[in-house]
mmCIF file of C-alpha atoms and ligand atoms in Angstrom:
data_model
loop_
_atom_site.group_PDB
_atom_site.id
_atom_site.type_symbol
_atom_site.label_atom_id
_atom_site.label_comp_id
_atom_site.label_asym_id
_atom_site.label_seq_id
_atom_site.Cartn_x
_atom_site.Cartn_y
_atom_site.Cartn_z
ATOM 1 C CA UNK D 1 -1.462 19.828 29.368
ATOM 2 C CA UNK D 2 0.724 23.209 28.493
ATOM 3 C CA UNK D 3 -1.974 25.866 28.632
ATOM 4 C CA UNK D 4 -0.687 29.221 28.771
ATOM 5 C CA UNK D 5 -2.605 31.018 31.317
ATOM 6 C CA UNK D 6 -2.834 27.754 33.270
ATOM 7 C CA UNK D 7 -0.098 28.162 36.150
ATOM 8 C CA UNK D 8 -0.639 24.444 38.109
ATOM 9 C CA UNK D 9 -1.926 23.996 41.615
ATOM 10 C CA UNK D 10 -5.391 23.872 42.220
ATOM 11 C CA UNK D 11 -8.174 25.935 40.095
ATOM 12 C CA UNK D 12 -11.129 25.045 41.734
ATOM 13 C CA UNK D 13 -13.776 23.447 39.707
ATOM 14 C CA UNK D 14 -11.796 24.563 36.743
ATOM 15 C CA UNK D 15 -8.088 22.798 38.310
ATOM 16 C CA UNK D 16 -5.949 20.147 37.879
ATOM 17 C CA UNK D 17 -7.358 18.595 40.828
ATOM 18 C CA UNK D 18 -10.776 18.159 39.589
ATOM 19 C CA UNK D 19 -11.586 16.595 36.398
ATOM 20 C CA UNK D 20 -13.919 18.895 34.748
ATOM 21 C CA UNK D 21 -16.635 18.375 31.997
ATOM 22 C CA UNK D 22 -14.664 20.459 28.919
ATOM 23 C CA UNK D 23 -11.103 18.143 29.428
ATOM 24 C CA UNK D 24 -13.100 14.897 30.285
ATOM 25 C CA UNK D 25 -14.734 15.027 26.772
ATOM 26 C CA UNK D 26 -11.253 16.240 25.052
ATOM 27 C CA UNK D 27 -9.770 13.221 26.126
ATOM 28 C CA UNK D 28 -13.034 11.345 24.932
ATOM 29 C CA UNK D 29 -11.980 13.114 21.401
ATOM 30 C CA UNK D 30 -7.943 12.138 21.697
ATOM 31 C CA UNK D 31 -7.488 15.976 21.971
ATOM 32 C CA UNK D 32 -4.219 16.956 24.967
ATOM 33 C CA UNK D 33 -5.430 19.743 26.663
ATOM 34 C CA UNK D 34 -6.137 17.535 29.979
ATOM 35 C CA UNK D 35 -4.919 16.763 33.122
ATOM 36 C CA UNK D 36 -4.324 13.318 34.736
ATOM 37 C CA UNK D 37 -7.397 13.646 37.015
ATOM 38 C CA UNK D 38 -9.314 14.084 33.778
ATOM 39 C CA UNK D 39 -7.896 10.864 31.921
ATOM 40 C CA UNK D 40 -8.364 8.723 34.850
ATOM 41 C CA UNK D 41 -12.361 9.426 35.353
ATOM 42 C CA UNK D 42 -12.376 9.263 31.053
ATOM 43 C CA UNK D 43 -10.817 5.817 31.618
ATOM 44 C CA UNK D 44 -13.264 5.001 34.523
ATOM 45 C CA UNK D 45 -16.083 5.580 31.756
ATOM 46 C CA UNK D 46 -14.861 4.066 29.188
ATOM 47 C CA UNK D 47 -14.217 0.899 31.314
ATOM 48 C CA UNK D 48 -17.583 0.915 32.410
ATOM 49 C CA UNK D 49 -19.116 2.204 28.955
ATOM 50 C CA UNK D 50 -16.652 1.135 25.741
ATOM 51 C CA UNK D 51 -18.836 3.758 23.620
ATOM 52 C CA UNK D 52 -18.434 6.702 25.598
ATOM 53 C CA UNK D 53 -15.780 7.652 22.955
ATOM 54 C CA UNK D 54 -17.878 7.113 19.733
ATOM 55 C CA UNK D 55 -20.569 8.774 22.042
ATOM 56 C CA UNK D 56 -18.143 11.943 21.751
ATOM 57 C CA UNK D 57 -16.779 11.981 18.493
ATOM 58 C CA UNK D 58 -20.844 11.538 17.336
ATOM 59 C CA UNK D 59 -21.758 14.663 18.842
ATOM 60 C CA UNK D 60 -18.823 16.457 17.633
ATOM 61 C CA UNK D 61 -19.600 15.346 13.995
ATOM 62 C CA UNK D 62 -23.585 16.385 14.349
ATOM 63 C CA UNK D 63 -21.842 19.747 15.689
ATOM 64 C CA UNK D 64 -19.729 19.690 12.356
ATOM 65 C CA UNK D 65 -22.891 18.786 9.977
ATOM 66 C CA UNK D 66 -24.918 21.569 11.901
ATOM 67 C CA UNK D 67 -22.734 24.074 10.979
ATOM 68 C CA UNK D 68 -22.619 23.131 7.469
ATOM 69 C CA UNK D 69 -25.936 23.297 6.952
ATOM 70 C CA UNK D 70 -25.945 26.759 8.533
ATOM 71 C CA UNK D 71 -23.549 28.168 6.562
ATOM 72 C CA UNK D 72 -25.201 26.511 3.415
ATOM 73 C CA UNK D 73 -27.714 28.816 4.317
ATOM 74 C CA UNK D 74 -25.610 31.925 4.498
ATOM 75 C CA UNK D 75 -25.497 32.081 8.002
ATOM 76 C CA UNK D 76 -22.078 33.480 9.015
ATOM 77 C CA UNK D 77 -22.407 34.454 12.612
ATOM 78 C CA UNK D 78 -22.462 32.079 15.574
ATOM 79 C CA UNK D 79 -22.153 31.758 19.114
ATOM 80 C CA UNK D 80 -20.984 28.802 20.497
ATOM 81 C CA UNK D 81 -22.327 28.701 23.789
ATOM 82 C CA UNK D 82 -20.635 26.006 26.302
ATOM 83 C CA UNK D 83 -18.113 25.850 23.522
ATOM 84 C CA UNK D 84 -15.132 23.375 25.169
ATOM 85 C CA UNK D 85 -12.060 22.934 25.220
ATOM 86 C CA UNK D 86 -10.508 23.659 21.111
ATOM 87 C CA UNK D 87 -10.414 20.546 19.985
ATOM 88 C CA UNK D 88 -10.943 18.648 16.351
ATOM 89 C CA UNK D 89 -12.682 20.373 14.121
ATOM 90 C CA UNK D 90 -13.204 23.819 15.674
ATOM 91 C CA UNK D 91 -16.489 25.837 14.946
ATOM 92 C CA UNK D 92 -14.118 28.922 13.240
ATOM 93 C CA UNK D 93 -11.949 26.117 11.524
ATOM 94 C CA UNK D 94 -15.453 25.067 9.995
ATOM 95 C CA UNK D 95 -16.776 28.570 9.484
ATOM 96 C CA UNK D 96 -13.393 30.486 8.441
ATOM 97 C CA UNK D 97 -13.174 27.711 5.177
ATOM 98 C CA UNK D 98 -16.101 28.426 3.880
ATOM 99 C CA UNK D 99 -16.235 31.625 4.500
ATOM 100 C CA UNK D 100 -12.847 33.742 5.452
ATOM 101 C CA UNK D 101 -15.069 36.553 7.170
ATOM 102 C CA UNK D 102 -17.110 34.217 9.124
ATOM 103 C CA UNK D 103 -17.432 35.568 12.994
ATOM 104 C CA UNK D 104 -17.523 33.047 15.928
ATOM 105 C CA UNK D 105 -17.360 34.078 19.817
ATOM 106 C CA UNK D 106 -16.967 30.992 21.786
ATOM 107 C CA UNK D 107 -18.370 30.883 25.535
ATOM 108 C CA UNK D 108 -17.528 28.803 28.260
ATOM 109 C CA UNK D 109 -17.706 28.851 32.082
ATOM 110 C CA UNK D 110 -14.436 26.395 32.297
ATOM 111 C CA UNK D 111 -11.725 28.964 33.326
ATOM 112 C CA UNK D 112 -8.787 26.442 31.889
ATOM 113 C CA UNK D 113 -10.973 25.906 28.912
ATOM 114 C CA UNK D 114 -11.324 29.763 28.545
ATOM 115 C CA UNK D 115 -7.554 30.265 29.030
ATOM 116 C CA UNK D 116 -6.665 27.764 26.383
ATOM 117 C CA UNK D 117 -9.145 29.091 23.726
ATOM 118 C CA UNK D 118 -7.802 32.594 24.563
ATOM 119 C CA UNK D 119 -4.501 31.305 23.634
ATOM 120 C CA UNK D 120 -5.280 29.725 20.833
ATOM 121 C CA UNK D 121 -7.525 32.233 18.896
ATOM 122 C CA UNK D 122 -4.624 34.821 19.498
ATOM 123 C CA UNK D 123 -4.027 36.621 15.798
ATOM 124 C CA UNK D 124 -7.123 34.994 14.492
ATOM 125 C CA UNK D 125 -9.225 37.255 12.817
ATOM 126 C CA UNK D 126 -13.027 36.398 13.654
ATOM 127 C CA UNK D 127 -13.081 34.706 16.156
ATOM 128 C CA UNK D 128 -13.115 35.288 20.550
ATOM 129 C CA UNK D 129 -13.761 33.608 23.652
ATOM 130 C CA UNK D 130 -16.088 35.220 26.404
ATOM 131 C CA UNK D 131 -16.443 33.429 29.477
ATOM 132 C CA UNK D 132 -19.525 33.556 31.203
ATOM 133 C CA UNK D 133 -22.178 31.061 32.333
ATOM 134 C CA UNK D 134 -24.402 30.671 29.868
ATOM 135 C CA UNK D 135 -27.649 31.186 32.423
ATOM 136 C CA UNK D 136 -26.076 35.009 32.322
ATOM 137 C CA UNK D 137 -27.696 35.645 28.869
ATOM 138 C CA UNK D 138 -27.179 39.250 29.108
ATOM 139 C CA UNK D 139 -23.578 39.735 29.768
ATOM 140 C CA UNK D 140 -23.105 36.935 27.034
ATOM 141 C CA UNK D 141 -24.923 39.656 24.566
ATOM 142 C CA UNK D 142 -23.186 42.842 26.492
ATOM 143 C CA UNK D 143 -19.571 41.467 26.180
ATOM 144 C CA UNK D 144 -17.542 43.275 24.090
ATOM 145 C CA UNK D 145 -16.335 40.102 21.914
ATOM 146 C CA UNK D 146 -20.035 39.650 21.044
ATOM 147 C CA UNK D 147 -20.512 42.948 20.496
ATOM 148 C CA UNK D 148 -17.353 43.954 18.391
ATOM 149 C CA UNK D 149 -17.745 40.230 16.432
ATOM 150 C CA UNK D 150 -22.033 39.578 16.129
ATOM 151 C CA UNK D 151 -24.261 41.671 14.407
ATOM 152 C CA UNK D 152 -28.003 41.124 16.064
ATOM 153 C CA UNK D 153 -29.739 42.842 13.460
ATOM 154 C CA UNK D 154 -28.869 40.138 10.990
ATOM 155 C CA UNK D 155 -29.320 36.366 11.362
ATOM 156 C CA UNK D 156 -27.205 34.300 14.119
ATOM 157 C CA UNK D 157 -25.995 30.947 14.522
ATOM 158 C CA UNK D 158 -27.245 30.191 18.584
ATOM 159 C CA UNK D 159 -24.792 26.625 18.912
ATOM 160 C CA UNK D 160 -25.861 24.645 22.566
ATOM 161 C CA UNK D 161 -24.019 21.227 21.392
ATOM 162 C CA UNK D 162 -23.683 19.008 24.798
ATOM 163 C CA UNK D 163 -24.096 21.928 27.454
ATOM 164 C CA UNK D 164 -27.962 22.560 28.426
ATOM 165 C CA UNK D 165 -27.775 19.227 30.450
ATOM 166 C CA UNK D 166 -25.100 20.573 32.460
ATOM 167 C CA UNK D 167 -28.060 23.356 33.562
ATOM 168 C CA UNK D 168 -30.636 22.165 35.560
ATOM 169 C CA UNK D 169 -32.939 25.323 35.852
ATOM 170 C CA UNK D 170 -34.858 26.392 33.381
ATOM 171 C CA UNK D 171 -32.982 25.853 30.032
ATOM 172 C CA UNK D 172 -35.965 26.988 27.627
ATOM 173 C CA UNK D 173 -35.616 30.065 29.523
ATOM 174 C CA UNK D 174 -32.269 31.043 28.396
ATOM 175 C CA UNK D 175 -32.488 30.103 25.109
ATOM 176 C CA UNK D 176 -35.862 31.770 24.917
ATOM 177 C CA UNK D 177 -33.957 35.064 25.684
ATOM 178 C CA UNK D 178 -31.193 34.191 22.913
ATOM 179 C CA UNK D 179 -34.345 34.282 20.424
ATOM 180 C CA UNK D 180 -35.698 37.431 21.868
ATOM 181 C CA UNK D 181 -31.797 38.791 20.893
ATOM 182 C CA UNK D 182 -31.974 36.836 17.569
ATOM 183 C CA UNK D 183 -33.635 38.617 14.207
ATOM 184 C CA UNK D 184 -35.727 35.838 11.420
ATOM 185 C CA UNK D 185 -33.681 33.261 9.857
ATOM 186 C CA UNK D 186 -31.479 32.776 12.831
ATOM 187 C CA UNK D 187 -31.154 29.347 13.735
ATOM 188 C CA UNK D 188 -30.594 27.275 16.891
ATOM 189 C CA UNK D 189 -28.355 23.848 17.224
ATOM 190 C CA UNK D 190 -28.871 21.979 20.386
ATOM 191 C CA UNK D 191 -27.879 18.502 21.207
ATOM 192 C CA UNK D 192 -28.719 16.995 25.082
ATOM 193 C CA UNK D 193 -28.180 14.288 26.725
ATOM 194 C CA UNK D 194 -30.674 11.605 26.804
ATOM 195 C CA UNK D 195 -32.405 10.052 29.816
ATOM 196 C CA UNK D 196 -31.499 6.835 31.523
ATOM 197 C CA UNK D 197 -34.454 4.521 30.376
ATOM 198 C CA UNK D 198 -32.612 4.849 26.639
ATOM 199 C CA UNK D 199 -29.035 4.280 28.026
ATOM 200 C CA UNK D 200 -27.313 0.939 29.678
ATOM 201 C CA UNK D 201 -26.689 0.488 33.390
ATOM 202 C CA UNK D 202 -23.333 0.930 33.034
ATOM 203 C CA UNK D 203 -23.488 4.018 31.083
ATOM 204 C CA UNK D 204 -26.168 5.723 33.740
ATOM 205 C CA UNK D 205 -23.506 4.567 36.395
ATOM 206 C CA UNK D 206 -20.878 6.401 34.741
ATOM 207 C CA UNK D 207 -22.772 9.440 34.257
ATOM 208 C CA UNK D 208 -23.360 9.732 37.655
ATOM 209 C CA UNK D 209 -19.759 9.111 38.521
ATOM 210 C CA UNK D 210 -19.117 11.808 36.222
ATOM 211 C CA UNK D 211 -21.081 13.918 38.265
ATOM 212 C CA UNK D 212 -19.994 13.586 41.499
ATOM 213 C CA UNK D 213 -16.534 13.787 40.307
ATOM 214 C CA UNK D 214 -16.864 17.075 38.616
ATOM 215 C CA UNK D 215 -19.527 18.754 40.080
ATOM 216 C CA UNK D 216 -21.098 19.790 37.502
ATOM 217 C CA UNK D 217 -24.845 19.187 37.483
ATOM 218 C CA UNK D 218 -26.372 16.943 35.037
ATOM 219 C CA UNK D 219 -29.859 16.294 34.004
ATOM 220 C CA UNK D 220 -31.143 13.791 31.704
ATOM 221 C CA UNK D 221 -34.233 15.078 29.199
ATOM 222 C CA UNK D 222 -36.487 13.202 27.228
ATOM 223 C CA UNK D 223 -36.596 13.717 23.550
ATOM 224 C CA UNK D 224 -40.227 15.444 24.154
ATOM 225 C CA UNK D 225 -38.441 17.947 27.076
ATOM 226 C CA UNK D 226 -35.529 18.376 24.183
ATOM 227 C CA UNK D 227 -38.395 18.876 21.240
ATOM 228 C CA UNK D 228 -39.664 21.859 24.013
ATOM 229 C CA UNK D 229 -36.668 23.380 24.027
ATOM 230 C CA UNK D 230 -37.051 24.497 20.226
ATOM 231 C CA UNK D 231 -40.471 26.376 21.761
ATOM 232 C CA UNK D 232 -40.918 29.273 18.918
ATOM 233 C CA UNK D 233 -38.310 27.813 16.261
ATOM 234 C CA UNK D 234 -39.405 25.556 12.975
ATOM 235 C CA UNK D 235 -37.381 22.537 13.459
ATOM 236 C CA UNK D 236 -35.611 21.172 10.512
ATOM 237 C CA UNK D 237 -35.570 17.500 9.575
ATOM 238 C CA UNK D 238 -35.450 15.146 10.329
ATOM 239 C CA UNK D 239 -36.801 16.369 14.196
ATOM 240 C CA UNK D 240 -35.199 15.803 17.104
ATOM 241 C CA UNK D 241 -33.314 12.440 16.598
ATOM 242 C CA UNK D 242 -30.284 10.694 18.138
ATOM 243 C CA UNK D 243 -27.277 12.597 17.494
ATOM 244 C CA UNK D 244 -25.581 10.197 14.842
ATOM 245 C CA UNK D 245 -29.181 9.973 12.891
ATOM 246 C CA UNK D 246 -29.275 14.064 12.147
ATOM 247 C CA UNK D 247 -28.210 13.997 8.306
ATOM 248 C CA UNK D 248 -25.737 11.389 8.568
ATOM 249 C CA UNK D 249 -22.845 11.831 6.077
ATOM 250 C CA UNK D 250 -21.535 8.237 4.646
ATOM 251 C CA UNK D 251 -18.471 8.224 6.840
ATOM 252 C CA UNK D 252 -20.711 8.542 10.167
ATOM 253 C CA UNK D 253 -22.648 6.158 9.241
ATOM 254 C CA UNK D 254 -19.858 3.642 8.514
ATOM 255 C CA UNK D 255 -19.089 4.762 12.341
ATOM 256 C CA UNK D 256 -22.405 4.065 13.634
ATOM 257 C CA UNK D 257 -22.958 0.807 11.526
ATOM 258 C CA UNK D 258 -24.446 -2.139 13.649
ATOM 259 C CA UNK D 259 -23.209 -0.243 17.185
ATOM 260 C CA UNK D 260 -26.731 1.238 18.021
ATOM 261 C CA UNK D 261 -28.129 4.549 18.553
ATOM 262 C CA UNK D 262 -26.398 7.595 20.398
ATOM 263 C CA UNK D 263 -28.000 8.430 23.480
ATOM 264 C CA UNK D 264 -27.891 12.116 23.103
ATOM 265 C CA UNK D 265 -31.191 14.034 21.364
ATOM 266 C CA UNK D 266 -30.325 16.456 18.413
ATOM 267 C CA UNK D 267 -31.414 19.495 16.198
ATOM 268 C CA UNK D 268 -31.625 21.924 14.407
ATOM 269 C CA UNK D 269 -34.136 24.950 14.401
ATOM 270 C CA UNK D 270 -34.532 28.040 12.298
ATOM 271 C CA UNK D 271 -36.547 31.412 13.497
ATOM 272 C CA UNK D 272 -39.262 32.230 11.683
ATOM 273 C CA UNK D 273 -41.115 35.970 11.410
ATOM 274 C CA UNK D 274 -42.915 35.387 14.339
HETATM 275 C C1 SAM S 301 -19.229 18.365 26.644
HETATM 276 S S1 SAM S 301 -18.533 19.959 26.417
HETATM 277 C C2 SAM S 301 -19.242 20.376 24.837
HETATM 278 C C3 SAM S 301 -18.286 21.153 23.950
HETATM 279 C C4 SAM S 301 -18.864 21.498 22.575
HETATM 280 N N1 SAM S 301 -20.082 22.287 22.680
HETATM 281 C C5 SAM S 301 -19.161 20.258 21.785
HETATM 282 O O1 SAM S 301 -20.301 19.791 21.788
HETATM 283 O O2 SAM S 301 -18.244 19.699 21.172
HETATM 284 C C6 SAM S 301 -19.577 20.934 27.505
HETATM 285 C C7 SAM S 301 -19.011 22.311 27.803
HETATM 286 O O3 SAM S 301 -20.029 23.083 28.441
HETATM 287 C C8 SAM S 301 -19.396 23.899 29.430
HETATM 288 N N2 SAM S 301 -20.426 24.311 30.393
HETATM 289 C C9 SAM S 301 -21.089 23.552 31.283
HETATM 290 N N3 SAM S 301 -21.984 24.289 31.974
HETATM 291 C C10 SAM S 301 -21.879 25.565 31.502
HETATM 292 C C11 SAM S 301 -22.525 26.793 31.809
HETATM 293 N N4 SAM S 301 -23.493 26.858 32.744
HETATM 294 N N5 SAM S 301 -22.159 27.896 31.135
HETATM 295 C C12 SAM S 301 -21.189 27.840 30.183
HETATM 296 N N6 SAM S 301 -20.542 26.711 29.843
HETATM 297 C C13 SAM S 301 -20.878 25.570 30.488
HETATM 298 C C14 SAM S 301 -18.324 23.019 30.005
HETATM 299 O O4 SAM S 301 -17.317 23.788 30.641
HETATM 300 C C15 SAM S 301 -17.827 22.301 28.761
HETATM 301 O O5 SAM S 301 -16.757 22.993 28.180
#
């Protein structure tokens, strides 16, 4: 990995000497922007769990069809909150061809994934990286990429694809405050991993591997604890569902043919009035 900004050595949590949860699931994706560390624990899990990959590439298509639908609905504001590493298929990619004036502020907490994104969205109209945890709700609102880029007063895309189960306290809490900063019609995309009764040994084994090895925290949900999270948005259908059942397009369902479900919860929900 070449990412400007990135100048070797150690970074902490965010360094090449720690494999960390943004580069672990770009190498899932066959993205570059990793380190060794980071491909050898991927390789560890896919040893122990040959799906991890489709795993990956499932959420990142539900991610894809989210947006879709959003925009279908006019929406054409969105923060992408635990946003990654830019990888296939970004969220501005997505948003920018259907609509050129499409805004998108990215946040992560990875410093290196940051960094990259920084890089990368240079001369892009539209589009910005803040980076902030996303427990710290108000300086995600207060930064001056949301505030130059996202207009509260009209509807927002709130995006939590494959981050709330790297935060262990209180999840419904923060995204309870992002609809308190969100008008009607906004809409809310969160997909979560799943607990470990619905996964294999092997793949519980890995995921706490994963943990240990990055430090990130990690906690499994039920699909009822995932339905909560949607507390005061309609959800859409089809529900909460695994992630490679929400409005499957043919080609992910050729994917997904015979290979089981995804153990990761998704949807979709839209603010009402109230
Ligand atoms: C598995 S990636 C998901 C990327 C993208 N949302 C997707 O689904 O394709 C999870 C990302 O969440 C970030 N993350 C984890 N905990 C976070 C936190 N508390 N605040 C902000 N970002 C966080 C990680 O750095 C990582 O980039």
């Amino acid at each position: 990995m070449n990412a400007p900004g990135v100048t070797g050595g150690s970074f902490g949590d965010g360094g090449a000497d720690h494999p960390s949860a943004a580069r672990v699931y770009d190498v899932l994706l066959g993205g570059s922007a990793n380190f060794e560390v980071d491909r050898r624990l991927a390789d560890r899990m896919l040893a122990a769990e040959p799906q991890a990959a489709r795993y990956a590439r499932a959420n990142r298509a539900f991610l894809r069809r989210a947006v879709g639908v959003l925009l279908d609905d006019g929406i054409d504001q969105f923060v992408d909150l635990g946003s990654g590493l830019p990888t296939v298929g970004n969220v501005h990619e997505i948003v920018h061809a259907a609509n050129p004036d499409g805004r998108v502020v990215y946040v992560d907490v990875d410093p290196v994934a940051v960094g990259y994104s920084r890089y990368l969205l240079a001369g892009v109209d539209g589009a910005a990286v803040v980076q902030a945890d996303i427990r710290d709700v108000g300086s995600i609102l207060e930064a001056a990429e949301t505030r130059r880029l996202i207009d509260l007063s009209r509807p927002v895309g709130v995006l939590a694809v494959a981050v709330l189960h790297f935060v262990d306290d209180d999840p419904a809490g923060i995204l309870g405050r992002f609809r308190m900063a969100t008008v009607p019609g906004s809409y809310l995309v969160v997909s979560h991993l799943t607990t470990p009764a619905q996964m294999s040994r092997e793949a519980v084994g890995v995921v706490r591997r994963y943990r240990e090895s990055t430090g990130s925290p990690l906690t499994f949900r039920t699909r009822d604890q995932v339905v909560d999270l949607f507390a005061g948005w309609e959800l859409l259908s089809p529900g909460v569902v695994p992630v490679d059942q929400w409005s499957p397009e043919p080609e992910d369902l050729e994917e997904s043919a015979d290979l089981g479900p995804v153990p990761i919860w998704a949807g979709v929900g839209l603010r009402g009035s109230v």
